[in-house]
mmCIF file of C-alpha atoms in Angstrom:
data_model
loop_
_atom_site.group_PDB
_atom_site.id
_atom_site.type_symbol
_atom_site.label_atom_id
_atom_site.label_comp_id
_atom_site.label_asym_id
_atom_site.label_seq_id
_atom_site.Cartn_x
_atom_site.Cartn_y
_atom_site.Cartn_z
ATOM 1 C CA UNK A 1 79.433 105.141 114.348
ATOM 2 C CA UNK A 2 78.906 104.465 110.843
ATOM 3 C CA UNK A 3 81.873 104.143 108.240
ATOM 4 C CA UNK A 4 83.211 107.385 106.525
ATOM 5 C CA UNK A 5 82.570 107.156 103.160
ATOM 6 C CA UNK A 6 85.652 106.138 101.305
ATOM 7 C CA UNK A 7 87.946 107.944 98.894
ATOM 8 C CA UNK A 8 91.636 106.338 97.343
ATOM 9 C CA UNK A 9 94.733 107.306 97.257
ATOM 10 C CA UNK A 10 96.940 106.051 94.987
ATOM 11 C CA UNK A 11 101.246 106.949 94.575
ATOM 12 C CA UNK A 12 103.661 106.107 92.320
ATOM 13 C CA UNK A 13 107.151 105.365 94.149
ATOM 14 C CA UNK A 14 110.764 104.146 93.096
ATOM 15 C CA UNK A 15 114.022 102.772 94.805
ATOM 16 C CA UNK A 16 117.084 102.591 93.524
ATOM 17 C CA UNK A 17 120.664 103.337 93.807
ATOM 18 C CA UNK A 18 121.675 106.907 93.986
ATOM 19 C CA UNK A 19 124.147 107.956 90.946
ATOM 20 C CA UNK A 20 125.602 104.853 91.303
ATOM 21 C CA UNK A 21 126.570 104.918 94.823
ATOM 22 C CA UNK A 22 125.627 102.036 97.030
ATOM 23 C CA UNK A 23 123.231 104.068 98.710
ATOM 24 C CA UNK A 24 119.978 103.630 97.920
ATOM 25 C CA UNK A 25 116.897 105.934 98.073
ATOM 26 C CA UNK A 26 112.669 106.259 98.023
ATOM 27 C CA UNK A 27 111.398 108.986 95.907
ATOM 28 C CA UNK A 28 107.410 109.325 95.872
ATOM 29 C CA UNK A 29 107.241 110.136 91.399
ATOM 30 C CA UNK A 30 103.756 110.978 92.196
ATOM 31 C CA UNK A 31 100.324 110.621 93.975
ATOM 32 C CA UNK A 32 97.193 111.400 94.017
ATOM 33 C CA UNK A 33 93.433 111.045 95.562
ATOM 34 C CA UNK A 34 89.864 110.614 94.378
ATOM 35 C CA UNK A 35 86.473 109.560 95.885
ATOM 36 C CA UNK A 36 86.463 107.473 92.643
ATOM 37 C CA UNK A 37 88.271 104.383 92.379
ATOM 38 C CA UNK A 38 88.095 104.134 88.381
ATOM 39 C CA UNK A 39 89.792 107.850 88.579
ATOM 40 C CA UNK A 40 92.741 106.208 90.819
ATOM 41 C CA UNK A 41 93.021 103.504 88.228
ATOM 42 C CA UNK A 42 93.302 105.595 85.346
ATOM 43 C CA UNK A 43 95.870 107.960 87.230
ATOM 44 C CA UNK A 44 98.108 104.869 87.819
ATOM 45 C CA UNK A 45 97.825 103.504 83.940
ATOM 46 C CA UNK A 46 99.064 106.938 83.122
ATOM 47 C CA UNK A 47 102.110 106.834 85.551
ATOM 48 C CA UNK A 48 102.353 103.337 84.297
ATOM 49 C CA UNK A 49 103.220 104.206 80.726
ATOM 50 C CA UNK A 50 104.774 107.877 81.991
ATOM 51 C CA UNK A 51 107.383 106.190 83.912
ATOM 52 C CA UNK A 52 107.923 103.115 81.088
ATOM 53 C CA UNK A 53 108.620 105.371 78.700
ATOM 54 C CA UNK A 54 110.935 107.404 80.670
ATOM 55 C CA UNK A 55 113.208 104.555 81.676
ATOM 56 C CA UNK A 56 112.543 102.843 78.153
ATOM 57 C CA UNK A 57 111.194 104.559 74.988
ATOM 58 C CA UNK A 58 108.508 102.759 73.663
ATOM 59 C CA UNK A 59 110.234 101.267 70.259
ATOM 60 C CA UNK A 60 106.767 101.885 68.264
ATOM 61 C CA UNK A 61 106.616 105.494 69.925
ATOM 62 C CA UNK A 62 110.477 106.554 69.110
ATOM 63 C CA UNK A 63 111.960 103.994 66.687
ATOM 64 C CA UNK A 64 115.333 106.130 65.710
ATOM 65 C CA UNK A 65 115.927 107.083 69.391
ATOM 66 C CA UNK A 66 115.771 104.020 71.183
ATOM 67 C CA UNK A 67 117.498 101.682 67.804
ATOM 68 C CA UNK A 68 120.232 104.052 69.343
ATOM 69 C CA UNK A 69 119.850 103.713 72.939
ATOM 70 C CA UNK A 70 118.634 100.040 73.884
ATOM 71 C CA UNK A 71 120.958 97.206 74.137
ATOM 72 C CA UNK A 72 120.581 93.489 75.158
ATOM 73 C CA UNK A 73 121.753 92.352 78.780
ATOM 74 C CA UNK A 74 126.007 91.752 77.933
ATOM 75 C CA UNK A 75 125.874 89.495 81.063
ATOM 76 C CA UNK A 76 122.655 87.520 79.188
ATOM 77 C CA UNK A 77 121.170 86.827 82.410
ATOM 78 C CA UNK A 78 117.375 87.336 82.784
ATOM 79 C CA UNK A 79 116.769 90.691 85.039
ATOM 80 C CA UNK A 80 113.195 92.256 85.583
ATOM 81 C CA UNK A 81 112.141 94.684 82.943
ATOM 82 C CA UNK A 82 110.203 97.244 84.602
ATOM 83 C CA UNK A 83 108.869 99.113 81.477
ATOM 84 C CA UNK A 84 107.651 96.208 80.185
ATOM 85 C CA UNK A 85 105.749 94.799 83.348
ATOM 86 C CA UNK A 86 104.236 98.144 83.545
ATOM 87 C CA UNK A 87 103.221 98.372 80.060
ATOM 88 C CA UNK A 88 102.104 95.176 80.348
ATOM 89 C CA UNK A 89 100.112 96.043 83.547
ATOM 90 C CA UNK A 90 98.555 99.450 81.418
ATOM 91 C CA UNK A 91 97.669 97.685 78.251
ATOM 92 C CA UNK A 92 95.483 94.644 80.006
ATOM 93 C CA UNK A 93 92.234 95.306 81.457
ATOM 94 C CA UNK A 94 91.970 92.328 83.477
ATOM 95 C CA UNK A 95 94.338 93.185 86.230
ATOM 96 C CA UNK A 96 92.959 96.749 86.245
ATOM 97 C CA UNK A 97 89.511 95.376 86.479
ATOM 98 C CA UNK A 98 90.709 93.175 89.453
ATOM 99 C CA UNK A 99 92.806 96.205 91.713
ATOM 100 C CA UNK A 100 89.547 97.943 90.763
ATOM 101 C CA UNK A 101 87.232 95.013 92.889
ATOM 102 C CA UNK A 102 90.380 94.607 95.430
ATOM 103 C CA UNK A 103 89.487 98.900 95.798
ATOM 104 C CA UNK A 104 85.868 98.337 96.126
ATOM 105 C CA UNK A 105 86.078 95.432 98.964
ATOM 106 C CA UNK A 106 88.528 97.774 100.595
ATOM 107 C CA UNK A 107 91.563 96.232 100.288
ATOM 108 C CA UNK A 108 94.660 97.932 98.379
ATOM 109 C CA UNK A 109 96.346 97.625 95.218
ATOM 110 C CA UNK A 110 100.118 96.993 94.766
ATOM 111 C CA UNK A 111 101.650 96.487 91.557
ATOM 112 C CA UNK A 112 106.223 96.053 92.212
ATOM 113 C CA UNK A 113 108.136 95.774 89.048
ATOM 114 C CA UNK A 114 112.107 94.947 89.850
ATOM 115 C CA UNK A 115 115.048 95.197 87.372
ATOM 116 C CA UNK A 116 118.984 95.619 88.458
ATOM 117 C CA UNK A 117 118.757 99.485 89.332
ATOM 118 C CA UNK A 118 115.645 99.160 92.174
ATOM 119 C CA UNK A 119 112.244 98.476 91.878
ATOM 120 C CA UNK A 120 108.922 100.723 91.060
ATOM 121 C CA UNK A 121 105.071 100.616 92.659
ATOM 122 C CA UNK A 122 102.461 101.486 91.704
ATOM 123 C CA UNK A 123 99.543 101.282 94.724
ATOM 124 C CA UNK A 124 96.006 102.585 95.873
ATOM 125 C CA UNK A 125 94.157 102.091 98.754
ATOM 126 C CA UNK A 126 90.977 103.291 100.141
ATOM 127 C CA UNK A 127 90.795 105.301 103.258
ATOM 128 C CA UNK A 128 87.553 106.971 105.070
ATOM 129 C CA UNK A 129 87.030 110.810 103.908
ATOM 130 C CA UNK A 130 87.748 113.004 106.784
ATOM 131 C CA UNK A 131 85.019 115.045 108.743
ATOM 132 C CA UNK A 132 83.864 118.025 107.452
ATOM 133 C CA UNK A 133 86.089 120.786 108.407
ATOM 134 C CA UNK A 134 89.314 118.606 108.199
ATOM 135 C CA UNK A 135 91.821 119.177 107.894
ATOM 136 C CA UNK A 136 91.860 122.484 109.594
ATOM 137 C CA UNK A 137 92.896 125.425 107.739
ATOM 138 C CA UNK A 138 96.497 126.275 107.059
ATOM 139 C CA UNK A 139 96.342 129.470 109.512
ATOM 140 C CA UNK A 140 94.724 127.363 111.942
ATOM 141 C CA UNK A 141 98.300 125.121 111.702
ATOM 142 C CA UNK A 142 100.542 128.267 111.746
ATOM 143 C CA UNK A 143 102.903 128.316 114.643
ATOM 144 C CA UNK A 144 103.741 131.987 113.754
ATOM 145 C CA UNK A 145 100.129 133.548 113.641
ATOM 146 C CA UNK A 146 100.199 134.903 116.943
ATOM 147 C CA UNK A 147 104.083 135.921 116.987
#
């Protein structure tokens, strides 16, 4: 049987501590799919920079809010700095160009930025397109359709 052709998925995913608990949690911030790997790419650049900017203003972007809001380390040990790694990640086009030829050959992506609160991935990976007429349609899948 020949191979499906392929399409990516791609999510966007954080762990961390829950309000300061010591429980800890997985939330999915987004996803999303394309039969294009250069869509996938540019999806996860955006949710690079949407999810940098949310933990971290951009200081160019929003000088007077975040002269207010950002503070050096008090314990001046080096942590991760996950808006930056991202940022870092979304500005350069070699890595992108590289998860793009890691796509192509099949093999997935994973970008994992870690600071003191969790961590954050970004990640796409190709999978075979399903058969026509998958999945099924949703009334197909209702268990109350006959009841």
């Amino acid at each position: 049987m020949p191979d499906s052709p392929r399409f990516y998925r791609a999510l966007a995913l954080s762990e961390g501590r829950i309000a300061g608990t010591s429980r800890r949690e997985q939330v999915v911030l987004g996803s999303f799919a394309s039969p294009c790997p250069g869509r996938v790419l540019r999806w996860l650049r955006r949710q690079a920079v949407r999810i940098a900017n949310g933990l971290d203003p951009d200081p160019l972007v929003l000088p007077s809010v975040s002269a207010a809001v950002l503070r050096p380390d008090r314990c001046g040990q080096r942590i991760g700095d996950v808006p930056t790694d991202l940022r870092a990640w979304a500005e350069d086009e070699r890595p992108r160009r590289a998860a793009r030829h890691r796509l192509l050959a099949g093999n997935p992506f994973l970008l994992v930025s870690v600071d003191h609160t969790g961590w954050y991935a970004l990640t796409a990976w190709p999978v075979r397109a399903p058969e026509p007429g998958f999945p099924p349609s949703p009334t197909a899948l209702d268990p109350w359709q006959d009841a």
